[in-house]
Amino acid sequence: MNDYLVIGIIAAVVIVAAFNIIKVLTIRKKGIETEGVISRIEEQSSVDGDGSLDVTHTYYVVFRTQDGQEMEADLNHASGRTRLGDKVKIKYLPEKPKHAVLIK
């Protein structure tokens, strides 16, 4: 594989990770706290380069915004201990309520 391609892929992964971290930190700092319910859990499976099965989960929460609108958002950093139907405390940004973070 071309060295420039490898460097480009690594740079893209780092940039995406950095944007995700900034998003989470912004929501934690400026977000509105509320309670929601885990509404669904999506599982994605893939086989990585060495043939190992890689399974990831995306968790979604339903909640009401401060203006009373029902919203479903994806959660960053939910764990396997989170189950369908669990009540959870979250934070979200009013201008971007489709993304939320769990509050520990």
CSV table of N, CA and C in Angstrom, one decimal:
chain,number,residue,atom,x,y,z
A,1,MET,N,0.9,-1.2,0.0
A,1,MET,CA,0.0,0.0,0.0
A,1,MET,C,0.9,1.2,0.0
A,2,ASN,N,0.5,2.2,-0.8
A,2,ASN,CA,1.2,3.5,-0.9
A,2,ASN,C,1.3,4.2,0.5
A,3,ASP,N,2.5,4.7,0.9
A,3,ASP,CA,2.7,5.3,2.1
A,3,ASP,C,1.8,6.6,2.3
A,4,TYR,N,1.6,7.3,1.2
A,4,TYR,CA,0.8,8.5,1.2
A,4,TYR,C,-0.7,8.1,1.5
A,5,LEU,N,-1.1,7.0,0.9
A,5,LEU,CA,-2.5,6.6,1.2
A,5,LEU,C,-2.7,6.2,2.6
A,6,VAL,N,-1.7,5.5,3.2
A,6,VAL,CA,-1.8,5.1,4.6
A,6,VAL,C,-1.8,6.4,5.5
A,7,ILE,N,-1.0,7.3,5.2
A,7,ILE,CA,-0.9,8.6,6.0
A,7,ILE,C,-2.3,9.3,5.8
A,8,GLY,N,-2.8,9.3,4.6
A,8,GLY,CA,-4.1,10.0,4.4
A,8,GLY,C,-5.2,9.4,5.2
A,9,ILE,N,-5.2,8.0,5.2
A,9,ILE,CA,-6.3,7.3,5.9
A,9,ILE,C,-6.1,7.6,7.4
A,10,ILE,N,-4.9,7.6,7.9
A,10,ILE,CA,-4.7,7.8,9.4
A,10,ILE,C,-5.1,9.3,9.7
A,11,ALA,N,-4.8,10.2,8.8
A,11,ALA,CA,-5.2,11.6,9.1
A,11,ALA,C,-6.7,11.8,9.1
A,12,ALA,N,-7.4,11.1,8.2
A,12,ALA,CA,-8.8,11.2,8.1
A,12,ALA,C,-9.5,10.6,9.4
A,13,VAL,N,-9.0,9.5,9.9
A,13,VAL,CA,-9.5,8.9,11.1
A,13,VAL,C,-9.3,9.8,12.3
A,14,VAL,N,-8.1,10.4,12.4
A,14,VAL,CA,-7.8,11.4,13.4
A,14,VAL,C,-8.7,12.6,13.4
A,15,ILE,N,-9.0,13.1,12.2
A,15,ILE,CA,-9.8,14.3,12.0
A,15,ILE,C,-11.3,14.0,12.4
A,16,VAL,N,-11.8,12.8,12.0
A,16,VAL,CA,-13.1,12.4,12.4
A,16,VAL,C,-13.2,12.2,13.9
A,17,ALA,N,-12.3,11.6,14.5
A,17,ALA,CA,-12.3,11.4,15.9
A,17,ALA,C,-12.2,12.7,16.7
A,18,ALA,N,-11.4,13.6,16.2
A,18,ALA,CA,-11.3,15.0,16.8
A,18,ALA,C,-12.7,15.7,16.8
A,19,PHE,N,-13.3,15.7,15.6
A,19,PHE,CA,-14.6,16.3,15.5
A,19,PHE,C,-15.6,15.7,16.4
A,20,ASN,N,-15.6,14.4,16.6
A,20,ASN,CA,-16.5,13.7,17.4
A,20,ASN,C,-16.3,14.1,18.9
A,21,ILE,N,-15.0,14.1,19.3
A,21,ILE,CA,-14.7,14.5,20.7
A,21,ILE,C,-15.1,16.0,20.9
A,22,ILE,N,-14.9,16.9,20.0
A,22,ILE,CA,-15.4,18.2,20.2
A,22,ILE,C,-16.9,18.3,20.3
A,23,LYS,N,-17.6,17.5,19.5
A,23,LYS,CA,-19.1,17.5,19.6
A,23,LYS,C,-19.5,17.1,20.9
A,24,VAL,N,-19.0,16.0,21.4
A,24,VAL,CA,-19.4,15.5,22.7
A,24,VAL,C,-19.0,16.5,23.8
A,25,LEU,N,-17.9,17.1,23.8
A,25,LEU,CA,-17.5,18.0,24.8
A,25,LEU,C,-18.4,19.3,24.8
A,26,THR,N,-18.8,19.7,23.6
A,26,THR,CA,-19.7,20.8,23.5
A,26,THR,C,-21.0,20.5,24.1
A,27,ILE,N,-21.6,19.4,23.8
A,27,ILE,CA,-22.9,19.0,24.3
A,27,ILE,C,-22.8,18.9,25.8
A,28,ARG,N,-21.7,18.3,26.3
A,28,ARG,CA,-21.6,18.1,27.8
A,28,ARG,C,-21.5,19.5,28.5
A,29,LYS,N,-20.9,20.5,27.8
A,29,LYS,CA,-20.7,21.8,28.4
A,29,LYS,C,-21.9,22.7,28.3
A,30,LYS,N,-22.5,22.7,27.1
A,30,LYS,CA,-23.6,23.7,26.8
A,30,LYS,C,-24.9,23.0,26.7
A,31,GLY,N,-25.0,21.7,26.8
A,31,GLY,CA,-26.3,21.0,26.5
A,31,GLY,C,-27.3,21.2,27.6
A,32,ILE,N,-28.6,20.9,27.3
A,32,ILE,CA,-29.7,20.9,28.2
A,32,ILE,C,-29.9,19.5,28.7
A,33,GLU,N,-30.0,19.4,30.0
A,33,GLU,CA,-30.2,18.1,30.7
A,33,GLU,C,-31.7,17.7,30.7
A,34,THR,N,-31.9,16.5,30.4
A,34,THR,CA,-33.3,15.9,30.4
A,34,THR,C,-33.2,14.4,30.6
A,35,GLU,N,-34.4,13.8,30.7
A,35,GLU,CA,-34.4,12.3,30.8
A,35,GLU,C,-35.0,11.8,29.6
A,36,GLY,N,-34.6,10.6,29.2
A,36,GLY,CA,-35.1,9.9,28.0
A,36,GLY,C,-35.1,8.4,28.3
A,37,VAL,N,-35.6,7.7,27.2
A,37,VAL,CA,-35.7,6.2,27.3
A,37,VAL,C,-35.0,5.6,26.1
A,38,ILE,N,-34.2,4.6,26.3
A,38,ILE,CA,-33.5,3.9,25.2
A,38,ILE,C,-34.5,3.3,24.3
A,39,SER,N,-34.6,3.8,23.1
A,39,SER,CA,-35.7,3.4,22.2
A,39,SER,C,-35.3,2.2,21.2
A,40,ARG,N,-34.0,2.2,20.9
A,40,ARG,CA,-33.6,1.1,20.0
A,40,ARG,C,-32.0,1.0,20.1
A,41,ILE,N,-31.6,-0.2,19.8
A,41,ILE,CA,-30.1,-0.4,19.7
A,41,ILE,C,-29.9,-1.1,18.4
A,42,GLU,N,-29.0,-0.5,17.6
A,42,GLU,CA,-28.6,-1.1,16.3
A,42,GLU,C,-27.3,-1.8,16.4
A,43,GLU,N,-27.2,-3.0,15.8
A,43,GLU,CA,-25.9,-3.7,15.9
A,43,GLU,C,-25.3,-3.8,14.5
A,44,GLN,N,-24.1,-3.4,14.3
A,44,GLN,CA,-23.4,-3.5,13.0
A,44,GLN,C,-22.2,-4.5,13.2
A,45,SER,N,-22.1,-5.4,12.3
A,45,SER,CA,-21.0,-6.4,12.3
A,45,SER,C,-20.1,-6.2,11.1
A,46,SER,N,-18.8,-6.4,11.3
A,46,SER,CA,-17.9,-6.4,10.1
A,46,SER,C,-16.7,-7.3,10.5
A,47,VAL,N,-16.0,-7.7,9.5
A,47,VAL,CA,-14.8,-8.5,9.7
A,47,VAL,C,-13.6,-7.5,9.4
A,48,ASP,N,-12.7,-7.4,10.3
A,48,ASP,CA,-11.6,-6.5,10.1
A,48,ASP,C,-10.4,-7.3,9.4
A,49,GLY,N,-9.3,-6.6,9.2
A,49,GLY,CA,-8.3,-7.1,8.3
A,49,GLY,C,-7.7,-8.4,8.7
A,50,ASP,N,-7.7,-8.7,10.0
A,50,ASP,CA,-7.1,-10.0,10.4
A,50,ASP,C,-8.2,-11.1,10.5
A,51,GLY,N,-9.4,-10.8,10.1
A,51,GLY,CA,-10.4,-11.8,10.1
A,51,GLY,C,-11.3,-11.9,11.3
A,52,SER,N,-11.0,-11.0,12.3
A,52,SER,CA,-11.8,-11.0,13.5
A,52,SER,C,-13.1,-10.3,13.3
A,53,LEU,N,-14.1,-10.8,13.9
A,53,LEU,CA,-15.5,-10.2,13.9
A,53,LEU,C,-15.5,-8.9,14.8
A,54,ASP,N,-15.9,-7.8,14.2
A,54,ASP,CA,-16.0,-6.6,15.0
A,54,ASP,C,-17.5,-6.2,15.0
A,55,VAL,N,-18.0,-6.1,16.3
A,55,VAL,CA,-19.4,-5.8,16.5
A,55,VAL,C,-19.5,-4.4,17.2
A,56,THR,N,-20.3,-3.5,16.6
A,56,THR,CA,-20.5,-2.2,17.3
A,56,THR,C,-22.0,-2.0,17.4
A,57,HIS,N,-22.3,-1.2,18.4
A,57,HIS,CA,-23.7,-0.9,18.7
A,57,HIS,C,-24.0,0.6,18.7
A,58,THR,N,-25.1,1.0,18.1
A,58,THR,CA,-25.5,2.4,18.1
A,58,THR,C,-26.8,2.5,19.0
A,59,TYR,N,-26.8,3.3,20.0
A,59,TYR,CA,-27.9,3.4,20.9
A,59,TYR,C,-28.7,4.7,20.6
A,60,TYR,N,-30.0,4.6,20.7
A,60,TYR,CA,-30.9,5.7,20.4
A,60,TYR,C,-31.8,6.0,21.6
A,61,VAL,N,-32.1,7.2,21.9
A,61,VAL,CA,-32.9,7.6,23.0
A,61,VAL,C,-34.0,8.5,22.5
A,62,VAL,N,-35.2,8.3,23.1
A,62,VAL,CA,-36.3,9.2,22.8
A,62,VAL,C,-36.5,10.1,24.1
A,63,PHE,N,-36.7,11.4,23.8
A,63,PHE,CA,-36.9,12.4,24.9
A,63,PHE,C,-37.7,13.5,24.4
A,64,ARG,N,-38.1,14.4,25.3
A,64,ARG,CA,-38.8,15.6,24.9
A,64,ARG,C,-37.9,16.8,25.1
A,65,THR,N,-37.8,17.7,24.0
A,65,THR,CA,-37.0,18.9,24.1
A,65,THR,C,-37.7,19.9,25.0
A,66,GLN,N,-37.0,20.9,25.3
A,66,GLN,CA,-37.5,21.9,26.3
A,66,GLN,C,-38.8,22.6,25.7
A,67,ASP,N,-39.0,22.5,24.4
A,67,ASP,CA,-40.3,23.1,23.9
A,67,ASP,C,-41.4,22.0,23.7
A,68,GLY,N,-41.1,20.8,24.3
A,68,GLY,CA,-42.1,19.7,24.3
A,68,GLY,C,-42.1,18.8,23.1
A,69,GLN,N,-41.2,19.0,22.1
A,69,GLN,CA,-41.2,18.2,20.9
A,69,GLN,C,-40.5,16.8,21.2
A,70,GLU,N,-41.2,15.7,20.8
A,70,GLU,CA,-40.5,14.4,21.0
A,70,GLU,C,-39.5,14.2,19.9
A,71,MET,N,-38.3,13.7,20.4
A,71,MET,CA,-37.1,13.6,19.5
A,71,MET,C,-36.5,12.3,19.8
A,72,GLU,N,-35.9,11.7,18.7
A,72,GLU,CA,-35.0,10.5,18.9
A,72,GLU,C,-33.6,10.9,18.5
A,73,ALA,N,-32.7,10.6,19.3
A,73,ALA,CA,-31.3,11.0,19.1
A,73,ALA,C,-30.4,9.8,19.2
A,74,ASP,N,-29.2,9.8,18.5
A,74,ASP,CA,-28.2,8.8,18.7
A,74,ASP,C,-27.3,9.2,19.9
A,75,LEU,N,-26.9,8.3,20.7
A,75,LEU,CA,-26.0,8.5,21.8
A,75,LEU,C,-24.6,8.2,21.5
A,76,ASN,N,-23.7,9.0,22.0
A,76,ASN,CA,-22.3,8.7,21.9
A,76,ASN,C,-21.9,8.1,23.2
A,77,HIS,N,-21.1,7.1,23.2
A,77,HIS,CA,-20.5,6.5,24.3
A,77,HIS,C,-21.4,5.8,25.2
A,78,ALA,N,-22.5,5.2,24.7
A,78,ALA,CA,-23.3,4.3,25.5
A,78,ALA,C,-22.6,3.0,25.7
A,79,SER,N,-22.9,2.3,26.7
A,79,SER,CA,-22.2,1.0,27.0
A,79,SER,C,-23.1,-0.1,26.8
A,80,GLY,N,-22.6,-1.3,26.8
A,80,GLY,CA,-23.3,-2.6,26.8
A,80,GLY,C,-24.2,-2.8,28.0
A,81,ARG,N,-24.0,-2.0,29.0
A,81,ARG,CA,-24.9,-2.1,30.2
A,81,ARG,C,-26.2,-1.4,30.0
A,82,THR,N,-26.3,-0.5,28.9
A,82,THR,CA,-27.5,0.2,28.6
A,82,THR,C,-28.4,-0.8,27.9
A,83,ARG,N,-29.6,-0.9,28.3
A,83,ARG,CA,-30.6,-1.8,27.8
A,83,ARG,C,-31.8,-1.1,27.2
A,84,LEU,N,-32.5,-1.7,26.2
A,84,LEU,CA,-33.7,-1.2,25.6
A,84,LEU,C,-34.7,-0.9,26.7
A,85,GLY,N,-35.3,0.3,26.7
A,85,GLY,CA,-36.3,0.7,27.7
A,85,GLY,C,-35.7,1.3,28.9
A,86,ASP,N,-34.4,1.3,29.1
A,86,ASP,CA,-33.8,2.0,30.3
A,86,ASP,C,-34.1,3.5,30.2
A,87,LYS,N,-34.4,4.1,31.4
A,87,LYS,CA,-34.5,5.5,31.6
A,87,LYS,C,-33.0,6.0,31.8
A,88,VAL,N,-32.7,7.1,31.1
A,88,VAL,CA,-31.3,7.6,31.2
A,88,VAL,C,-31.4,9.1,31.2
A,89,LYS,N,-30.4,9.7,31.8
A,89,LYS,CA,-30.2,11.2,31.8
A,89,LYS,C,-29.3,11.5,30.7
A,90,ILE,N,-29.7,12.5,29.9
A,90,ILE,CA,-28.9,12.9,28.8
A,90,ILE,C,-28.7,14.4,28.7
A,91,LYS,N,-27.8,14.9,27.8
A,91,LYS,CA,-27.8,16.3,27.5
A,91,LYS,C,-27.8,16.4,25.9
A,92,TYR,N,-28.4,17.5,25.4
A,92,TYR,CA,-28.5,17.7,24.0
A,92,TYR,C,-28.4,19.2,23.8
A,93,LEU,N,-28.1,19.6,22.5
A,93,LEU,CA,-28.1,21.0,22.1
A,93,LEU,C,-29.4,21.3,21.4
A,94,PRO,N,-30.1,22.4,21.8
A,94,PRO,CA,-31.4,22.7,21.2
A,94,PRO,C,-31.3,22.8,19.7
A,95,GLU,N,-30.2,23.4,19.2
A,95,GLU,CA,-30.1,23.6,17.8
A,95,GLU,C,-29.7,22.3,17.0
A,96,LYS,N,-29.3,21.3,17.7
A,96,LYS,CA,-28.9,20.0,17.1
A,96,LYS,C,-29.4,18.8,18.0
A,97,PRO,N,-30.7,18.7,18.2
A,97,PRO,CA,-31.1,17.7,19.1
A,97,PRO,C,-31.0,16.2,18.7
A,98,LYS,N,-30.6,16.0,17.4
A,98,LYS,CA,-30.5,14.6,16.9
A,98,LYS,C,-29.3,13.9,17.5
A,99,HIS,N,-28.4,14.6,18.3
A,99,HIS,CA,-27.3,14.0,18.9
A,99,HIS,C,-27.3,14.3,20.4
A,100,ALA,N,-27.1,13.3,21.2
A,100,ALA,CA,-27.2,13.5,22.7
A,100,ALA,C,-26.0,12.7,23.3
A,101,VAL,N,-25.7,13.0,24.6
A,101,VAL,CA,-24.7,12.3,25.3
A,101,VAL,C,-25.3,11.9,26.7
A,102,LEU,N,-24.9,10.7,27.1
A,102,LEU,CA,-25.4,10.2,28.4
A,102,LEU,C,-24.7,11.0,29.5
A,103,ILE,N,-25.4,11.2,30.6
A,103,ILE,CA,-24.8,11.8,31.8
A,103,ILE,C,-24.6,10.7,32.8
A,104,LYS,N,-23.4,10.6,33.3
A,104,LYS,CA,-23.1,9.5,34.3
A,104,LYS,C,-23.7,9.9,35.6
